[in-house]
Amino acid sequence: MPGTARVIYGDEVEITDLVIAQFEAGALRASDVCNPTGAGDAFAQAMFAWLRARIPHCHRLQFNFALMDQGAAADQVMQFGWEEGLEARLYLAIELPSEEVYAIGEARAQALRTAHPSLLFTAMILINAACAKSLFVRTPDVLLDEFARWHWDYDATLADDASARDFLKENWGGDAADIDRYLPSVVRAELAPDDTLPQYAHVQPGSSRLQQLGSRSLRALARSSDKWLSETCAALADLRLTLAKGGDSSAIASAQWAEPAYSAATIAYCDSDYVSEVLDNHFECVNNGGDATMFQCFIPIATERKAIRQQFGDLTSMLQIIGALDRVLTLISS
């Protein structure tokens, strides 16, 4: 269940003054602490009580939180050479324990496009914006980028020309049918059409007309007589509003990325062998090389009163975003 806590301690670290500052800032409640074994245990009890009261019930996104000291966090990322950047005494880690794959599907995608040509494009922009402030999710954008790393020399905008065929032939071999299967136009149609991608990744001339819909347009579309479309557009408008309320601040802005093996969910454009291939390659590399962790990132625990209050405000915003994001993902995928 999201929010299951795991407290990890390495070498003993003196955190009494940090814990006192946390309680004095006013967000944590001493009444949530019962028979603590020390300052760290008291902080953990209060912190996870605060989190449990705010973590939304999710149908798509899977995640946990863990409290780690500097040594435990450093052990996780030392293979990447990032341990020297961990200077805080305590970290709140976002743990991604497993990954499920969901698909939007052609039927839902076409229903969104029929309602408005830019509606699917808007949905993916809002989903990606929410992920940037909360949980790592494999969207069509991420899947296409990973596919391009394997097959197109990192170029996700590669065109169907002679050089593309030559590159595929030279690097992957196979007959003409095999090469045709990996041509960008063929793959992108199933893996990531233009209206599921950011504007800079578009390759079709007509995609220049796509634009992000504002709150007023989304609320207008939410008045549709179609229940699913109405709920989806209302959820998108709510997500847009939740993102706006959070402003430019983010709970994970100063966090150390931890190279997670899993994402909180994969949201594919449609059920496709290309999606399976991307994920199979990814997990094979993780299993063979071990260069991944079970964590998305490590958020340094603030120590000063003003920073502590700001951090709890940012965490509140992040959890609200996660709830609004999960609502959208639940509606547009299965």
PDB file of C-alpha atoms in Angstrom, residues 7-266:
ATOM      1  CA  VAL A   7      13.182   3.516   8.375  1.00  0.00           C
ATOM      2  CA  ILE A   8      16.825   2.815   7.611  1.00  0.00           C
ATOM      3  CA  TYR A   9      19.746   3.780   9.804  1.00  0.00           C
ATOM      4  CA  GLY A  10      23.423   3.375   8.948  1.00  0.00           C
ATOM      5  CA  ASP A  11      26.185   4.824  11.126  1.00  0.00           C
ATOM      6  CA  GLU A  12      24.673   6.734  14.033  1.00  0.00           C
ATOM      7  CA  VAL A  13      24.069  10.361  13.133  1.00  0.00           C
ATOM      8  CA  GLU A  14      23.291  13.081  15.663  1.00  0.00           C
ATOM      9  CA  ILE A  15      19.906  14.476  14.648  1.00  0.00           C
ATOM     10  CA  THR A  16      18.425  15.673  17.939  1.00  0.00           C
ATOM     11  CA  ASP A  17      18.637  19.362  17.014  1.00  0.00           C
ATOM     12  CA  LEU A  18      17.106  18.624  13.599  1.00  0.00           C
ATOM     13  CA  VAL A  19      14.195  16.758  15.198  1.00  0.00           C
ATOM     14  CA  ILE A  20      13.597  19.525  17.737  1.00  0.00           C
ATOM     15  CA  ALA A  21      13.514  22.080  14.904  1.00  0.00           C
ATOM     16  CA  GLN A  22      11.049  19.922  12.996  1.00  0.00           C
ATOM     17  CA  PHE A  23       8.598  19.707  15.902  1.00  0.00           C
ATOM     18  CA  GLU A  24       9.006  23.388  16.769  1.00  0.00           C
ATOM     19  CA  ALA A  25       8.129  24.361  13.168  1.00  0.00           C
ATOM     20  CA  GLY A  26       4.599  23.172  13.873  1.00  0.00           C
ATOM     21  CA  ALA A  27       3.814  20.709  11.083  1.00  0.00           C
ATOM     22  CA  LEU A  28       4.525  17.526  13.055  1.00  0.00           C
ATOM     23  CA  ARG A  29       2.527  16.620  16.166  1.00  0.00           C
ATOM     24  CA  ALA A  30       4.020  15.211  19.349  1.00  0.00           C
ATOM     25  CA  SER A  31       0.682  13.433  19.950  1.00  0.00           C
ATOM     26  CA  ASP A  32       1.525  11.110  17.026  1.00  0.00           C
ATOM     27  CA  VAL A  33       4.589   9.801  18.894  1.00  0.00           C
ATOM     28  CA  CYS A  34       4.312   6.805  21.225  1.00  0.00           C
ATOM     29  CA  ASN A  35       7.177   5.496  23.372  1.00  0.00           C
ATOM     30  CA  PRO A  36       9.991   6.508  20.996  1.00  0.00           C
ATOM     31  CA  THR A  37      13.345   4.811  21.297  1.00  0.00           C
ATOM     32  CA  GLY A  38      15.157   8.027  20.408  1.00  0.00           C
ATOM     33  CA  ALA A  39      14.990  11.272  18.468  1.00  0.00           C
ATOM     34  CA  GLY A  40      15.061   9.488  15.116  1.00  0.00           C
ATOM     35  CA  ASP A  41      12.197   7.178  16.061  1.00  0.00           C
ATOM     36  CA  ALA A  42      10.142  10.113  17.344  1.00  0.00           C
ATOM     37  CA  PHE A  43      10.659  11.981  14.088  1.00  0.00           C
ATOM     38  CA  ALA A  44       9.834   8.884  12.018  1.00  0.00           C
ATOM     39  CA  GLN A  45       6.602   8.237  13.897  1.00  0.00           C
ATOM     40  CA  ALA A  46       5.428  11.826  13.532  1.00  0.00           C
ATOM     41  CA  MET A  47       6.571  12.144   9.917  1.00  0.00           C
ATOM     42  CA  PHE A  48       4.795   9.026   8.726  1.00  0.00           C
ATOM     43  CA  ALA A  49       1.668   9.912  10.671  1.00  0.00           C
ATOM     44  CA  TRP A  50       1.663  13.225   8.802  1.00  0.00           C
ATOM     45  CA  LEU A  51       2.187  11.444   5.463  1.00  0.00           C
ATOM     46  CA  ARG A  52      -0.461   8.772   6.058  1.00  0.00           C
ATOM     47  CA  ALA A  53      -3.065  11.456   6.709  1.00  0.00           C
ATOM     48  CA  ARG A  54      -2.369  13.016   3.289  1.00  0.00           C
ATOM     49  CA  ILE A  55      -1.398  10.210   0.920  1.00  0.00           C
ATOM     50  CA  PRO A  56      -4.210   9.731  -1.617  1.00  0.00           C
ATOM     51  CA  HIS A  57      -5.684   6.330  -2.390  1.00  0.00           C
ATOM     52  CA  CYS A  58      -4.322   5.505  -5.837  1.00  0.00           C
ATOM     53  CA  HIS A  59      -5.544   3.084  -8.502  1.00  0.00           C
ATOM     54  CA  ARG A  60      -2.616   3.424 -10.925  1.00  0.00           C
ATOM     55  CA  LEU A  61       0.384   4.862  -9.096  1.00  0.00           C
ATOM     56  CA  GLN A  62       2.450   2.701  -6.738  1.00  0.00           C
ATOM     57  CA  PHE A  63       4.900   4.278  -4.321  1.00  0.00           C
ATOM     58  CA  ASN A  64       6.144   4.270  -0.741  1.00  0.00           C
ATOM     59  CA  PHE A  65       8.162   6.616   1.442  1.00  0.00           C
ATOM     60  CA  ALA A  66      11.256   5.724   3.433  1.00  0.00           C
ATOM     61  CA  LEU A  67      13.301   7.750   5.912  1.00  0.00           C
ATOM     62  CA  MET A  68      17.060   7.386   5.485  1.00  0.00           C
ATOM     63  CA  ASP A  69      20.117   8.843   7.084  1.00  0.00           C
ATOM     64  CA  GLN A  70      22.986  10.132   4.975  1.00  0.00           C
ATOM     65  CA  GLY A  71      24.920   6.861   5.026  1.00  0.00           C
ATOM     66  CA  ALA A  72      21.976   4.718   3.930  1.00  0.00           C
ATOM     67  CA  ALA A  73      21.156   7.092   1.080  1.00  0.00           C
ATOM     68  CA  ALA A  74      24.792   7.201  -0.013  1.00  0.00           C
ATOM     69  CA  ASP A  75      24.923   3.394  -0.147  1.00  0.00           C
ATOM     70  CA  GLN A  76      22.118   3.449  -2.709  1.00  0.00           C
ATOM     71  CA  VAL A  77      23.746   5.859  -5.169  1.00  0.00           C
ATOM     72  CA  MET A  78      27.471   5.353  -4.651  1.00  0.00           C
ATOM     73  CA  GLN A  79      27.711   3.209  -7.834  1.00  0.00           C
ATOM     74  CA  PHE A  80      26.770   6.338  -9.799  1.00  0.00           C
ATOM     75  CA  GLY A  81      29.263   8.571  -8.008  1.00  0.00           C
ATOM     76  CA  TRP A  82      26.510  10.689  -6.510  1.00  0.00           C
ATOM     77  CA  GLU A  83      27.140   9.991  -2.831  1.00  0.00           C
ATOM     78  CA  GLU A  84      29.352  13.065  -2.507  1.00  0.00           C
ATOM     79  CA  GLY A  85      26.356  15.267  -3.275  1.00  0.00           C
ATOM     80  CA  LEU A  86      24.411  13.969  -0.271  1.00  0.00           C
ATOM     81  CA  GLU A  87      25.082  16.453   2.489  1.00  0.00           C
ATOM     82  CA  ALA A  88      21.874  16.379   4.559  1.00  0.00           C
ATOM     83  CA  ARG A  89      21.680  14.255   7.687  1.00  0.00           C
ATOM     84  CA  LEU A  90      18.258  12.803   6.870  1.00  0.00           C
ATOM     85  CA  TYR A  91      16.410  12.136   3.619  1.00  0.00           C
ATOM     86  CA  LEU A  92      12.835  11.343   2.751  1.00  0.00           C
ATOM     87  CA  ALA A  93      13.082   8.796  -0.063  1.00  0.00           C
ATOM     88  CA  ILE A  94      10.383   8.053  -2.624  1.00  0.00           C
ATOM     89  CA  GLU A  95      10.382   4.305  -3.119  1.00  0.00           C
ATOM     90  CA  LEU A  96       9.037   2.688  -6.304  1.00  0.00           C
ATOM     91  CA  PRO A  97       8.610  -0.997  -5.391  1.00  0.00           C
ATOM     92  CA  SER A  98       7.065  -2.364  -8.602  1.00  0.00           C
ATOM     93  CA  GLU A  99       5.601  -1.319 -11.934  1.00  0.00           C
ATOM     94  CA  GLU A 100       2.325  -2.010 -13.730  1.00  0.00           C
ATOM     95  CA  VAL A 101       1.624  -1.248 -17.392  1.00  0.00           C
ATOM     96  CA  TYR A 102      -1.578   0.505 -18.473  1.00  0.00           C
ATOM     97  CA  ALA A 103      -2.678   1.587 -21.943  1.00  0.00           C
ATOM     98  CA  ILE A 104      -4.778   4.492 -23.165  1.00  0.00           C
ATOM     99  CA  GLY A 105      -5.873   2.526 -26.229  1.00  0.00           C
ATOM    100  CA  GLU A 106      -7.039   3.630 -29.651  1.00  0.00           C
ATOM    101  CA  ALA A 107     -10.698   3.910 -28.612  1.00  0.00           C
ATOM    102  CA  ARG A 108     -10.034   6.356 -25.767  1.00  0.00           C
ATOM    103  CA  ALA A 109      -7.454   8.261 -27.799  1.00  0.00           C
ATOM    104  CA  GLN A 110      -9.876   8.731 -30.695  1.00  0.00           C
ATOM    105  CA  ALA A 111     -12.674   9.763 -28.335  1.00  0.00           C
ATOM    106  CA  LEU A 112     -10.429  12.493 -26.921  1.00  0.00           C
ATOM    107  CA  ARG A 113      -9.409  13.639 -30.398  1.00  0.00           C
ATOM    108  CA  THR A 114     -13.032  13.702 -31.540  1.00  0.00           C
ATOM    109  CA  ALA A 115     -13.985  15.891 -28.583  1.00  0.00           C
ATOM    110  CA  HIS A 116     -11.137  18.267 -29.481  1.00  0.00           C
ATOM    111  CA  PRO A 117      -8.050  17.736 -31.671  1.00  0.00           C
ATOM    112  CA  SER A 118      -5.794  19.022 -28.884  1.00  0.00           C
ATOM    113  CA  LEU A 119      -7.405  17.195 -25.962  1.00  0.00           C
ATOM    114  CA  LEU A 120      -5.075  14.162 -25.891  1.00  0.00           C
ATOM    115  CA  PHE A 121      -2.111  16.498 -26.390  1.00  0.00           C
ATOM    116  CA  THR A 122      -3.299  18.603 -23.443  1.00  0.00           C
ATOM    117  CA  ALA A 123      -3.768  15.520 -21.275  1.00  0.00           C
ATOM    118  CA  MET A 124      -0.211  14.346 -21.902  1.00  0.00           C
ATOM    119  CA  ILE A 125       1.239  17.813 -21.245  1.00  0.00           C
ATOM    120  CA  LEU A 126      -0.542  17.948 -17.885  1.00  0.00           C
ATOM    121  CA  ILE A 127       0.477  14.378 -17.021  1.00  0.00           C
ATOM    122  CA  ASN A 128       4.134  15.100 -17.781  1.00  0.00           C
ATOM    123  CA  ALA A 129       3.989  18.375 -15.830  1.00  0.00           C
ATOM    124  CA  ALA A 130       2.547  16.518 -12.828  1.00  0.00           C
ATOM    125  CA  CYS A 131       5.205  13.803 -13.061  1.00  0.00           C
ATOM    126  CA  ALA A 132       7.931  16.467 -13.080  1.00  0.00           C
ATOM    127  CA  LYS A 133       6.683  17.558  -9.638  1.00  0.00           C
ATOM    128  CA  SER A 134       5.855  14.186  -8.144  1.00  0.00           C
ATOM    129  CA  LEU A 135       6.340  10.591  -9.337  1.00  0.00           C
ATOM    130  CA  PHE A 136       8.342   9.167 -12.200  1.00  0.00           C
ATOM    131  CA  VAL A 137       5.930   7.621 -14.723  1.00  0.00           C
ATOM    132  CA  ARG A 138       6.865   6.021 -18.037  1.00  0.00           C
ATOM    133  CA  THR A 139       4.743   7.916 -20.546  1.00  0.00           C
ATOM    134  CA  PRO A 140       4.877   7.560 -24.353  1.00  0.00           C
ATOM    135  CA  ASP A 141       7.545  10.284 -24.320  1.00  0.00           C
ATOM    136  CA  VAL A 142       9.785   8.215 -22.023  1.00  0.00           C
ATOM    137  CA  LEU A 143       9.107   4.980 -23.912  1.00  0.00           C
ATOM    138  CA  LEU A 144       9.974   6.576 -27.261  1.00  0.00           C
ATOM    139  CA  ASP A 145      13.183   8.007 -25.830  1.00  0.00           C
ATOM    140  CA  GLU A 146      14.214   4.583 -24.501  1.00  0.00           C
ATOM    141  CA  PHE A 147      13.344   2.937 -27.822  1.00  0.00           C
ATOM    142  CA  ALA A 148      15.443   5.526 -29.681  1.00  0.00           C
ATOM    143  CA  ARG A 149      18.424   4.771 -27.452  1.00  0.00           C
ATOM    144  CA  TRP A 150      18.333   1.154 -28.548  1.00  0.00           C
ATOM    145  CA  HIS A 151      17.432   1.410 -32.216  1.00  0.00           C
ATOM    146  CA  TRP A 152      17.920   4.950 -33.586  1.00  0.00           C
ATOM    147  CA  ASP A 153      21.206   6.096 -32.053  1.00  0.00           C
ATOM    148  CA  TYR A 154      19.360   8.213 -29.448  1.00  0.00           C
ATOM    149  CA  ASP A 155      17.489  10.246 -32.097  1.00  0.00           C
ATOM    150  CA  ALA A 156      13.751  10.037 -31.338  1.00  0.00           C
ATOM    151  CA  THR A 157      12.979  12.327 -34.303  1.00  0.00           C
ATOM    152  CA  LEU A 158      14.743  10.126 -36.869  1.00  0.00           C
ATOM    153  CA  ALA A 159      12.971  10.189 -40.247  1.00  0.00           C
ATOM    154  CA  ASP A 160      12.129   7.349 -42.638  1.00  0.00           C
ATOM    155  CA  ASP A 161      14.903   7.958 -45.134  1.00  0.00           C
ATOM    156  CA  ALA A 162      17.777   6.001 -46.640  1.00  0.00           C
ATOM    157  CA  SER A 163      20.061   6.836 -43.720  1.00  0.00           C
ATOM    158  CA  ALA A 164      17.553   5.382 -41.262  1.00  0.00           C
ATOM    159  CA  ARG A 165      17.370   2.145 -43.240  1.00  0.00           C
ATOM    160  CA  ASP A 166      21.155   2.035 -43.552  1.00  0.00           C
ATOM    161  CA  PHE A 167      21.553   2.591 -39.817  1.00  0.00           C
ATOM    162  CA  LEU A 168      19.062  -0.164 -38.946  1.00  0.00           C
ATOM    163  CA  LYS A 169      20.666  -2.554 -41.436  1.00  0.00           C
ATOM    164  CA  GLU A 170      24.168  -1.884 -40.165  1.00  0.00           C
ATOM    165  CA  ASN A 171      23.327  -2.135 -36.470  1.00  0.00           C
ATOM    166  CA  TRP A 172      20.553  -4.696 -36.354  1.00  0.00           C
ATOM    167  CA  GLY A 173      20.753  -6.665 -39.603  1.00  0.00           C
ATOM    168  CA  GLY A 174      17.711  -8.639 -40.697  1.00  0.00           C
ATOM    169  CA  ASP A 175      15.763  -8.617 -43.921  1.00  0.00           C
ATOM    170  CA  ALA A 176      13.637  -5.828 -45.385  1.00  0.00           C
ATOM    171  CA  ALA A 177      10.611  -6.814 -43.298  1.00  0.00           C
ATOM    172  CA  ASP A 178      12.631  -6.560 -40.077  1.00  0.00           C
ATOM    173  CA  ILE A 179      13.907  -3.128 -41.071  1.00  0.00           C
ATOM    174  CA  ASP A 180      10.409  -1.962 -42.018  1.00  0.00           C
ATOM    175  CA  ARG A 181       9.163  -2.974 -38.568  1.00  0.00           C
ATOM    176  CA  TYR A 182      11.659  -0.647 -36.895  1.00  0.00           C
ATOM    177  CA  LEU A 183      11.191   2.384 -39.132  1.00  0.00           C
ATOM    178  CA  PRO A 184      10.358   5.486 -37.075  1.00  0.00           C
ATOM    179  CA  SER A 185       6.995   6.119 -38.753  1.00  0.00           C
ATOM    180  CA  VAL A 186       5.887   2.556 -37.980  1.00  0.00           C
ATOM    181  CA  VAL A 187       7.076   2.562 -34.382  1.00  0.00           C
ATOM    182  CA  ARG A 188       5.856   6.041 -33.490  1.00  0.00           C
ATOM    183  CA  ALA A 189       2.326   5.279 -34.712  1.00  0.00           C
ATOM    184  CA  GLU A 190       2.026   2.570 -32.029  1.00  0.00           C
ATOM    185  CA  LEU A 191       4.406   3.806 -29.370  1.00  0.00           C
ATOM    186  CA  ALA A 192       4.073   7.583 -29.364  1.00  0.00           C
ATOM    187  CA  PRO A 193       2.025   9.576 -31.899  1.00  0.00           C
ATOM    188  CA  ASP A 194       2.785  13.290 -31.999  1.00  0.00           C
ATOM    189  CA  ASP A 195      -0.154  14.274 -29.781  1.00  0.00           C
ATOM    190  CA  THR A 196       1.263  12.174 -26.930  1.00  0.00           C
ATOM    191  CA  LEU A 197       4.616  13.976 -27.063  1.00  0.00           C
ATOM    192  CA  PRO A 198       5.979  17.420 -26.169  1.00  0.00           C
ATOM    193  CA  GLN A 199       5.936  19.917 -29.045  1.00  0.00           C
ATOM    194  CA  TYR A 200       9.692  19.713 -29.652  1.00  0.00           C
ATOM    195  CA  ALA A 201       9.419  15.984 -30.424  1.00  0.00           C
ATOM    196  CA  HIS A 202       6.725  16.328 -33.118  1.00  0.00           C
ATOM    197  CA  VAL A 203       7.559  15.227 -36.646  1.00  0.00           C
ATOM    198  CA  GLN A 204       4.250  15.553 -38.521  1.00  0.00           C
ATOM    199  CA  PRO A 205       3.565  18.963 -40.163  1.00  0.00           C
ATOM    200  CA  GLY A 206      -0.045  19.020 -38.952  1.00  0.00           C
ATOM    201  CA  SER A 207       1.070  18.716 -35.331  1.00  0.00           C
ATOM    202  CA  SER A 208       2.045  22.382 -35.290  1.00  0.00           C
ATOM    203  CA  ARG A 209      -1.668  23.161 -34.842  1.00  0.00           C
ATOM    204  CA  LEU A 210      -1.849  21.325 -31.527  1.00  0.00           C
ATOM    205  CA  GLN A 211      -2.090  23.606 -28.511  1.00  0.00           C
ATOM    206  CA  GLN A 212      -2.630  23.172 -24.818  1.00  0.00           C
ATOM    207  CA  LEU A 213      -6.227  23.790 -23.779  1.00  0.00           C
ATOM    208  CA  GLY A 214      -6.855  26.125 -20.875  1.00  0.00           C
ATOM    209  CA  SER A 215      -9.098  25.610 -17.858  1.00  0.00           C
ATOM    210  CA  ARG A 216     -12.081  27.318 -19.481  1.00  0.00           C
ATOM    211  CA  SER A 217     -11.935  25.022 -22.524  1.00  0.00           C
ATOM    212  CA  LEU A 218     -11.562  21.938 -20.343  1.00  0.00           C
ATOM    213  CA  ARG A 219     -14.516  22.932 -18.154  1.00  0.00           C
ATOM    214  CA  ALA A 220     -16.597  23.552 -21.279  1.00  0.00           C
ATOM    215  CA  LEU A 221     -15.733  20.094 -22.617  1.00  0.00           C
ATOM    216  CA  ALA A 222     -16.589  18.667 -19.192  1.00  0.00           C
ATOM    217  CA  ARG A 223     -20.208  19.657 -19.796  1.00  0.00           C
ATOM    218  CA  SER A 224     -20.429  16.905 -22.410  1.00  0.00           C
ATOM    219  CA  SER A 225     -23.315  14.462 -22.159  1.00  0.00           C
ATOM    220  CA  ASP A 226     -20.814  11.613 -22.400  1.00  0.00           C
ATOM    221  CA  LYS A 227     -20.083  10.626 -18.783  1.00  0.00           C
ATOM    222  CA  TRP A 228     -16.546   9.360 -19.361  1.00  0.00           C
ATOM    223  CA  LEU A 229     -15.535  12.404 -21.413  1.00  0.00           C
ATOM    224  CA  SER A 230     -17.114  14.737 -18.860  1.00  0.00           C
ATOM    225  CA  GLU A 231     -15.275  13.099 -15.960  1.00  0.00           C
ATOM    226  CA  THR A 232     -11.992  13.035 -17.869  1.00  0.00           C
ATOM    227  CA  CYS A 233     -12.110  16.705 -18.835  1.00  0.00           C
ATOM    228  CA  ALA A 234     -13.113  17.682 -15.288  1.00  0.00           C
ATOM    229  CA  ALA A 235     -10.210  15.633 -13.921  1.00  0.00           C
ATOM    230  CA  LEU A 236      -7.814  17.324 -16.343  1.00  0.00           C
ATOM    231  CA  ALA A 237      -9.083  20.741 -15.293  1.00  0.00           C
ATOM    232  CA  ASP A 238      -8.640  19.775 -11.645  1.00  0.00           C
ATOM    233  CA  LEU A 239      -5.083  18.580 -12.325  1.00  0.00           C
ATOM    234  CA  ARG A 240      -4.309  21.830 -14.112  1.00  0.00           C
ATOM    235  CA  LEU A 241      -5.643  23.802 -11.131  1.00  0.00           C
ATOM    236  CA  THR A 242      -3.695  21.684  -8.632  1.00  0.00           C
ATOM    237  CA  LEU A 243      -0.477  22.278 -10.576  1.00  0.00           C
ATOM    238  CA  ALA A 244      -1.158  26.010 -10.700  1.00  0.00           C
ATOM    239  CA  LYS A 245      -1.771  26.174  -6.941  1.00  0.00           C
ATOM    240  CA  GLY A 246       1.636  24.631  -6.323  1.00  0.00           C
ATOM    241  CA  GLY A 247       3.362  27.395  -8.272  1.00  0.00           C
ATOM    242  CA  ASP A 248       6.978  26.982  -9.267  1.00  0.00           C
ATOM    243  CA  SER A 249       7.986  25.319  -6.005  1.00  0.00           C
ATOM    244  CA  SER A 250       8.486  21.553  -5.847  1.00  0.00           C
ATOM    245  CA  ALA A 251       9.192  19.056  -3.082  1.00  0.00           C
ATOM    246  CA  ILE A 252      11.633  17.182  -5.322  1.00  0.00           C
ATOM    247  CA  ALA A 253      13.425  20.214  -6.779  1.00  0.00           C
ATOM    248  CA  SER A 254      16.484  19.749  -4.546  1.00  0.00           C
ATOM    249  CA  ALA A 255      16.278  15.954  -4.383  1.00  0.00           C
ATOM    250  CA  GLN A 256      18.997  13.585  -5.529  1.00  0.00           C
ATOM    251  CA  TRP A 257      17.785  11.406  -8.418  1.00  0.00           C
ATOM    252  CA  ALA A 258      18.346   7.747  -7.550  1.00  0.00           C
ATOM    253  CA  GLU A 259      18.099   5.954 -10.924  1.00  0.00           C
ATOM    254  CA  PRO A 260      14.996   3.859 -10.160  1.00  0.00           C
ATOM    255  CA  ALA A 261      14.559   0.395 -11.663  1.00  0.00           C
ATOM    256  CA  TYR A 262      10.785   0.827 -11.645  1.00  0.00           C
ATOM    257  CA  SER A 263       8.448   3.705 -12.344  1.00  0.00           C
ATOM    258  CA  ALA A 264       5.255   4.427 -10.413  1.00  0.00           C
ATOM    259  CA  ALA A 265       3.404   3.188 -13.538  1.00  0.00           C
ATOM    260  CA  THR A 266       3.821   2.831 -17.274  1.00  0.00           C
TER     261      THR A 266
END
